[in-house]
Every structure is written in structure tokens, then in C-alpha cells.
């Protein structure tokens, strides 16, 4: 299945968030909410760059970062696809487990540990 280009969100060139990062987050959000199910073939870097009015290198960087995170996989000349399994759940569960271990080792309770997370998100 190839994603219909009309479904891609527009990036905001006036945003303080880098364009490649806006695209990266948009793909992750689409994977999470099911708009991009596992096995979906993504547009080529050139096609998506043209559709969104971005430089080819911007889209290529977003794809590289998504591949490094395990969200997508490149299959040579076949193209780039949403990975067979979404690594978000496993990665976040592992990160949470490690965070709790560190918090407990420092003598912090749940409320205190969550305070640090809240501060980082703000």
C-alpha cells in the first residue's frame, strides 16, 4: 500500500522545529494512530520532497532518523516501508523500567520521579 500524498500534513517553515523533525514526528504520529499500518510503502524521498515542497535532503534525513529508531525499514530498491512492528511500545516500556530503577536507586518515590518527567515535558 502506498500512502496517498494528500494525507501528508503540511510542514510549517516558520516553526522553530526543524522541517525534518516535523516530518519525522508526523510519520510517527501516523504510525501510532494507524493511518500508516505496518508494511505501508512510503513515497520515495524525491516524491515526498516534491509533494511537500521540501529539499530532498530534508526528507532523506527524516527517513534516516525514522529508520534508526526502527519506525521504518528500507528494503533496497523496493523502497521504504513502515516497520513490521512498532518499536515505540517496547522502547518506552524499557525506558520507563530504567527510569524507575534510577529513581528508586536515588530514593525517589513515584510522585517525585513524575515531577522530573513533568518538568522535562514543560
XYZ file of N, CA, C and O in Angstrom:
488
model
N 0.841 -1.163 0.000
C 0.000 0.000 0.000
C 0.897 1.241 0.000
O 1.803 1.341 0.790
N 0.648 2.189 -0.871
C 1.404 3.436 -0.933
C 0.539 4.533 -0.337
O -0.631 4.652 -0.654
N 1.130 5.299 0.540
C 0.393 6.373 1.194
C -0.001 7.435 0.179
O 0.809 7.886 -0.620
N -1.242 7.821 0.213
C -1.739 8.886 -0.640
C -1.101 10.203 -0.196
O -1.211 10.576 0.966
N -0.424 10.920 -1.099
C 0.268 12.152 -0.705
C -0.645 13.198 -0.069
O -0.199 14.025 0.696
N -1.936 13.167 -0.371
C -2.860 14.141 0.188
C -2.930 14.012 1.708
O -3.202 14.966 2.411
N -2.619 12.831 2.249
C -2.698 12.601 3.687
C -1.517 13.200 4.453
O -1.561 13.261 5.667
N -0.478 13.613 3.782
C 0.694 14.149 4.476
C 0.383 15.530 5.000
O -0.144 16.374 4.296
N 0.710 15.774 6.247
C 0.490 17.121 6.794
C 1.487 18.097 6.192
O 2.572 17.709 5.779
N 1.082 19.329 6.140
C 1.992 20.360 5.670
C 2.951 20.712 6.797
O 2.555 20.736 7.960
N 4.183 20.947 6.445
C 5.160 21.385 7.443
C 5.118 22.902 7.509
O 4.710 23.565 6.570
N 5.531 23.431 8.636
C 5.478 24.869 8.863
C 6.886 25.446 8.849
O 7.631 25.295 9.816
N 7.271 26.110 7.753
C 8.624 26.653 7.667
C 8.909 27.767 8.673
O 10.059 28.082 8.930
N 7.874 28.329 9.288
C 8.093 29.386 10.276
C 8.249 28.831 11.689
O 8.559 29.574 12.605
N 8.026 27.541 11.845
C 8.138 26.916 13.161
C 9.592 26.860 13.611
O 10.517 26.779 12.802
N 9.789 26.878 14.919
C 11.151 26.744 15.449
C 11.627 25.293 15.376
O 12.810 25.016 15.553
N 10.707 24.365 15.104
C 11.053 22.950 14.951
C 11.562 22.724 13.534
O 10.927 23.151 12.567
N 12.685 22.051 13.417
C 13.277 21.783 12.093
C 12.280 21.024 11.214
O 11.500 20.199 11.703
N 12.330 21.295 9.919
C 11.400 20.673 8.975
C 11.507 19.149 8.984
O 10.491 18.453 8.968
N 12.736 18.618 9.026
C 12.886 17.160 9.030
C 12.244 16.577 10.275
O 11.659 15.490 10.243
N 12.324 17.306 11.402
C 11.757 16.813 12.652
C 10.231 16.873 12.617
O 9.563 15.986 13.139
N 9.675 17.898 11.995
C 8.227 17.969 11.834
C 7.728 16.763 11.034
O 6.719 16.144 11.395
N 8.448 16.430 9.968
C 8.066 15.292 9.144
C 8.235 13.988 9.911
O 7.367 13.112 9.877
N 9.321 13.855 10.624
C 9.591 12.649 11.420
C 8.469 12.415 12.420
O 7.923 11.318 12.524
N 8.079 13.456 13.145
C 7.012 13.344 14.142
C 5.676 13.024 13.467
O 4.885 12.231 13.984
N 5.420 13.615 12.303
C 4.165 13.342 11.586
C 4.071 11.864 11.203
O 2.997 11.258 11.321
N 5.179 11.282 10.776
C 5.175 9.860 10.420
C 4.953 9.012 11.670
O 4.149 8.074 11.666
N 5.636 9.344 12.747
C 5.463 8.589 13.995
C 4.011 8.665 14.463
O 3.414 7.655 14.845
N 3.419 9.855 14.414
C 2.019 10.007 14.815
C 1.098 9.161 13.929
O 0.168 8.518 14.423
N 1.367 9.146 12.632
C 0.543 8.368 11.706
C 0.690 6.867 11.945
O -0.269 6.113 11.800
N 1.884 6.429 12.333
C 2.087 5.016 12.663
C 1.322 4.686 13.936
O 0.610 3.678 14.012
N 1.437 5.543 14.933
C 0.770 5.304 16.217
C -0.741 5.236 16.102
O -1.390 4.417 16.737
N -1.321 6.140 15.294
C -2.791 6.165 15.246
C -3.370 5.275 14.143
O -4.570 5.271 13.919
N -2.501 4.530 13.462
C -2.985 3.552 12.499
C -3.165 4.048 11.076
O -3.534 3.276 10.192
N -2.909 5.325 10.819
C -3.012 5.810 9.437
C -1.929 5.221 8.558
O -2.082 5.155 7.344
N -0.816 4.822 9.175
C 0.273 4.155 8.455
C 0.507 2.788 9.105
O 1.347 2.642 9.975
N -0.252 1.788 8.684
C -0.070 0.467 9.286
C 1.241 -0.182 8.848
O 1.850 0.218 7.848
N 1.654 -1.180 9.611
C 2.879 -1.925 9.285
C 2.805 -2.413 7.851
O 1.760 -2.858 7.379
N 3.930 -2.283 7.154
C 4.018 -2.738 5.766
C 3.658 -1.698 4.736
O 3.831 -1.922 3.538
N 3.178 -0.539 5.171
C 2.831 0.524 4.225
C 4.099 1.039 3.558
O 5.075 1.354 4.228
N 4.068 1.114 2.236
C 5.210 1.666 1.497
C 5.090 3.183 1.493
O 4.066 3.739 1.118
N 6.163 3.841 1.912
C 6.188 5.301 1.920
C 6.596 5.818 0.549
O 7.273 5.117 -0.214
N 6.229 7.056 0.252
C 6.670 7.648 -1.020
C 8.202 7.724 -1.060
O 8.855 7.766 -0.010
N 8.748 7.771 -2.242
C 10.195 7.947 -2.354
C 10.564 9.307 -1.767
O 9.718 10.200 -1.652
N 11.817 9.441 -1.427
C 12.303 10.706 -0.874
C 12.006 11.834 -1.850
O 11.481 12.891 -1.463
N 12.311 11.622 -3.108
C 12.086 12.675 -4.120
C 10.609 13.015 -4.269
O 10.232 14.185 -4.358
N 9.757 11.984 -4.311
C 8.324 12.232 -4.469
C 7.751 13.016 -3.290
O 6.992 13.960 -3.471
N 8.122 12.616 -2.091
C 7.594 13.305 -0.911
C 8.144 14.721 -0.806
O 7.415 15.653 -0.464
N 9.415 14.887 -1.132
C 10.001 16.230 -1.117
C 9.243 17.142 -2.082
O 8.904 18.279 -1.743
N 8.949 16.629 -3.265
C 8.207 17.412 -4.247
C 6.800 17.737 -3.777
O 6.315 18.866 -3.939
N 6.140 16.749 -3.188
C 4.774 16.937 -2.702
C 4.698 17.985 -1.593
O 3.772 18.786 -1.550
N 5.690 17.975 -0.701
C 5.668 18.889 0.443
C 6.444 20.182 0.199
O 6.461 21.066 1.054
N 7.123 20.274 -0.937
C 7.912 21.466 -1.221
C 9.151 21.570 -0.352
O 9.565 22.660 0.024
N 9.738 20.422 -0.023
C 10.930 20.380 0.815
C 12.147 19.981 -0.005
O 12.018 19.399 -1.084
N 13.308 20.253 0.534
C 14.543 19.783 -0.086
C 14.619 18.265 0.078
O 14.171 17.714 1.090
N 15.200 17.598 -0.896
C 15.357 16.148 -0.852
C 16.123 15.732 0.400
O 15.766 14.751 1.065
N 17.159 16.490 0.746
C 17.957 16.150 1.932
C 17.141 16.229 3.232
O 17.413 15.492 4.182
N 16.151 17.103 3.276
C 15.298 17.218 4.465
C 14.493 15.944 4.661
O 14.436 15.385 5.754
N 13.874 15.467 3.589
C 13.084 14.231 3.666
C 14.005 13.041 3.922
O 13.687 12.171 4.738
N 15.161 13.023 3.265
C 16.108 11.922 3.465
C 16.540 11.847 4.928
O 16.648 10.752 5.492
N 16.769 12.985 5.548
C 17.174 12.973 6.959
C 16.047 12.437 7.841
O 16.281 11.656 8.763
N 14.817 12.857 7.572
C 13.677 12.354 8.349
C 13.582 10.840 8.203
O 13.418 10.124 9.201
N 13.713 10.325 6.991
C 13.654 8.881 6.757
C 14.799 8.164 7.474
O 14.592 7.115 8.069
N 16.004 8.741 7.439
C 17.148 8.110 8.133
C 16.902 8.020 9.630
O 17.174 7.003 10.262
N 16.389 9.102 10.196
C 16.125 9.104 11.636
C 15.013 8.117 11.990
O 15.075 7.457 13.021
N 14.003 8.021 11.147
C 12.931 7.055 11.371
C 13.456 5.626 11.274
O 13.051 4.754 12.045
N 14.383 5.413 10.341
C 14.959 4.080 10.206
C 15.833 3.750 11.418
O 15.773 2.635 11.946
N 16.605 4.706 11.882
C 17.444 4.490 13.068
C 16.605 4.144 14.292
O 17.029 3.366 15.142
N 15.412 4.719 14.372
C 14.522 4.463 15.501
C 13.713 3.181 15.327
O 12.983 2.780 16.229
N 13.824 2.553 14.154
C 13.095 1.311 13.921
C 11.653 1.505 13.492
O 10.883 0.551 13.443
N 11.271 2.723 13.162
C 9.894 3.011 12.746
C 9.667 2.573 11.298
O 8.595 2.083 10.957
N 10.677 2.795 10.466
C 10.591 2.370 9.065
C 11.805 1.507 8.740
O 12.794 1.501 9.466
N 11.697 0.792 7.626
C 12.819 -0.005 7.154
C 12.943 0.173 5.650
O 11.944 0.280 4.948
N 14.177 0.263 5.201
C 14.439 0.401 3.777
C 14.768 -0.966 3.226
O 15.589 -1.684 3.789
N 14.110 -1.307 2.138
C 14.303 -2.612 1.503
C 14.929 -2.428 0.134
O 14.352 -2.802 -0.889
N 16.103 -1.836 0.135
C 16.828 -1.642 -1.127
C 16.010 -0.892 -2.148
O 15.386 0.123 -1.847
N 15.980 -1.413 -3.358
C 15.250 -0.755 -4.454
C 13.741 -0.835 -4.311
O 13.006 -0.128 -4.994
N 13.257 -1.669 -3.402
C 11.806 -1.782 -3.205
C 11.229 -0.547 -2.529
O 10.058 -0.247 -2.679
N 12.046 0.146 -1.744
C 11.578 1.367 -1.108
C 11.644 1.329 0.404
O 12.263 0.459 1.006
N 10.949 2.280 1.002
C 10.912 2.429 2.451
C 9.512 2.079 2.925
O 8.521 2.556 2.372
N 9.453 1.253 3.978
C 8.186 0.736 4.482
C 8.076 0.963 5.979
O 9.088 0.974 6.686
N 6.842 1.076 6.459
C 6.619 1.114 7.899
C 7.042 -0.250 8.426
O 6.687 -1.286 7.867
N 7.828 -0.245 9.484
C 8.368 -1.486 10.040
C 7.245 -2.446 10.425
O 6.141 -2.031 10.773
N 7.585 -3.725 10.366
C 6.604 -4.768 10.655
C 6.034 -4.650 12.062
O 4.894 -4.980 12.304
N 6.832 -4.176 12.986
C 6.310 -3.967 14.333
C 6.744 -2.596 14.808
O 7.835 -2.144 14.547
N 5.848 -1.954 15.510
C 6.103 -0.617 16.018
C 6.977 -0.720 17.263
O 6.542 -1.269 18.277
N 8.183 -0.193 17.217
C 9.077 -0.313 18.362
C 8.770 0.656 19.500
O 9.388 0.584 20.551
N 7.806 1.530 19.304
C 7.520 2.551 20.314
C 7.167 1.938 21.659
O 7.707 2.334 22.693
N 6.260 0.977 21.657
C 5.813 0.385 22.919
C 6.965 -0.257 23.672
O 7.158 -0.003 24.862
N 7.732 -1.077 22.983
C 8.842 -1.767 23.648
C 9.900 -0.775 24.121
O 10.414 -0.894 25.234
N 10.202 0.221 23.300
C 11.232 1.200 23.668
C 10.798 2.023 24.873
O 11.586 2.263 25.794
N 9.540 2.456 24.882
C 9.066 3.266 26.005
C 8.955 2.435 27.283
O 9.253 2.923 28.377
N 8.535 1.181 27.161
C 8.459 0.318 28.352
C 9.846 0.111 28.944
O 10.034 0.170 30.168
N 10.842 -0.093 28.087
C 12.214 -0.278 28.565
C 12.745 1.006 29.188
O 13.387 0.981 30.243
N 12.479 2.136 28.562
C 12.932 3.416 29.111
C 12.274 3.674 30.474
O 12.932 4.139 31.409
N 10.991 3.356 30.588
C 10.292 3.544 31.857
C 10.878 2.636 32.936
O 11.065 3.068 34.085
N 11.174 1.396 32.578
C 11.752 0.460 33.534
C 13.088 0.987 34.060
O 13.336 1.012 35.263
N 13.942 1.471 33.134
C 15.243 2.013 33.540
C 15.079 3.267 34.394
O 15.795 3.465 35.371
N 14.131 4.125 34.029
C 13.881 5.360 34.778
C 13.468 5.038 36.214
O 13.969 5.640 37.169
N 12.564 4.077 36.358
C 12.110 3.690 37.696
C 13.270 3.114 38.502
O 13.412 3.407 39.702
N 14.115 2.330 37.868
C 15.284 1.776 38.572
C 16.174 2.891 39.114
O 16.610 2.849 40.267
N 16.451 3.891 38.283
C 17.296 5.014 38.700
C 16.613 5.800 39.811
O 17.238 6.145 40.822
N 15.310 6.084 39.643
C 14.582 6.844 40.654
C 14.610 6.116 42.004
O 14.867 6.735 43.038
N 14.371 4.809 41.968
C 14.386 4.039 43.224
C 15.779 4.019 43.844
O 15.924 4.120 45.062
N 16.797 3.895 42.994
C 18.176 3.881 43.500
C 18.522 5.207 44.176
O 19.345 5.246 45.086
N 17.886 6.281 43.742
C 18.120 7.601 44.334
C 17.174 7.886 45.497
O 17.197 8.974 46.073
N 16.313 6.918 45.799
C 15.393 7.077 46.913
C 14.162 7.911 46.597
O 13.501 8.402 47.510
N 13.855 8.091 45.336
C 12.688 8.883 44.956
C 11.444 8.016 44.890
O 11.493 6.865 44.462
N 10.321 8.586 45.276
C 9.030 7.931 45.124
C 8.436 8.276 43.769
O 8.990 9.083 43.007
N 7.291 7.681 43.493
C 6.627 7.885 42.203
C 6.325 9.359 41.952
O 6.611 9.874 40.870
N 5.755 10.032 42.934
C 5.372 11.438 42.761
C 6.593 12.301 42.440
O 6.561 13.143 41.548
N 7.691 12.085 43.169
C 8.907 12.870 42.924
C 9.487 12.563 41.542
O 9.892 13.476 40.818
N 9.502 11.305 41.166
C 10.040 10.914 39.862
C 9.200 11.499 38.728
O 9.734 11.995 37.734
N 7.873 11.465 38.896
C 6.993 12.032 37.870
C 7.178 13.543 37.746
O 7.012 14.106 36.666
N 7.554 14.187 38.839
C 7.830 15.624 38.796
C 8.948 15.955 37.816
O 8.891 16.954 37.107
N 9.969 15.100 37.779
C 11.064 15.318 36.820
C 10.582 15.142 35.382
O 10.971 15.890 34.489
N 9.734 14.165 35.153
C 9.187 13.968 33.806
C 8.335 15.158 33.390
O 8.440 15.657 32.268
N 7.480 15.609 34.307
C 6.643 16.772 34.007
C 7.493 17.978 33.643
O 7.187 18.708 32.690
N 8.563 18.195 34.388
C 9.434 19.344 34.125
C 10.093 19.227 32.747
O 10.221 20.233 32.034
N 10.467 18.039 32.352
C 11.090 17.847 31.036
C 10.101 18.094 29.901
O 10.461 18.649 28.877
N 8.854 17.674 30.094
C 7.854 17.887 29.061
C 7.446 19.343 28.949
O 7.036 19.807 27.885
N 7.561 20.080 30.040
C 7.217 21.507 30.013
C 8.379 22.260 29.443
O 8.425 23.023 28.646
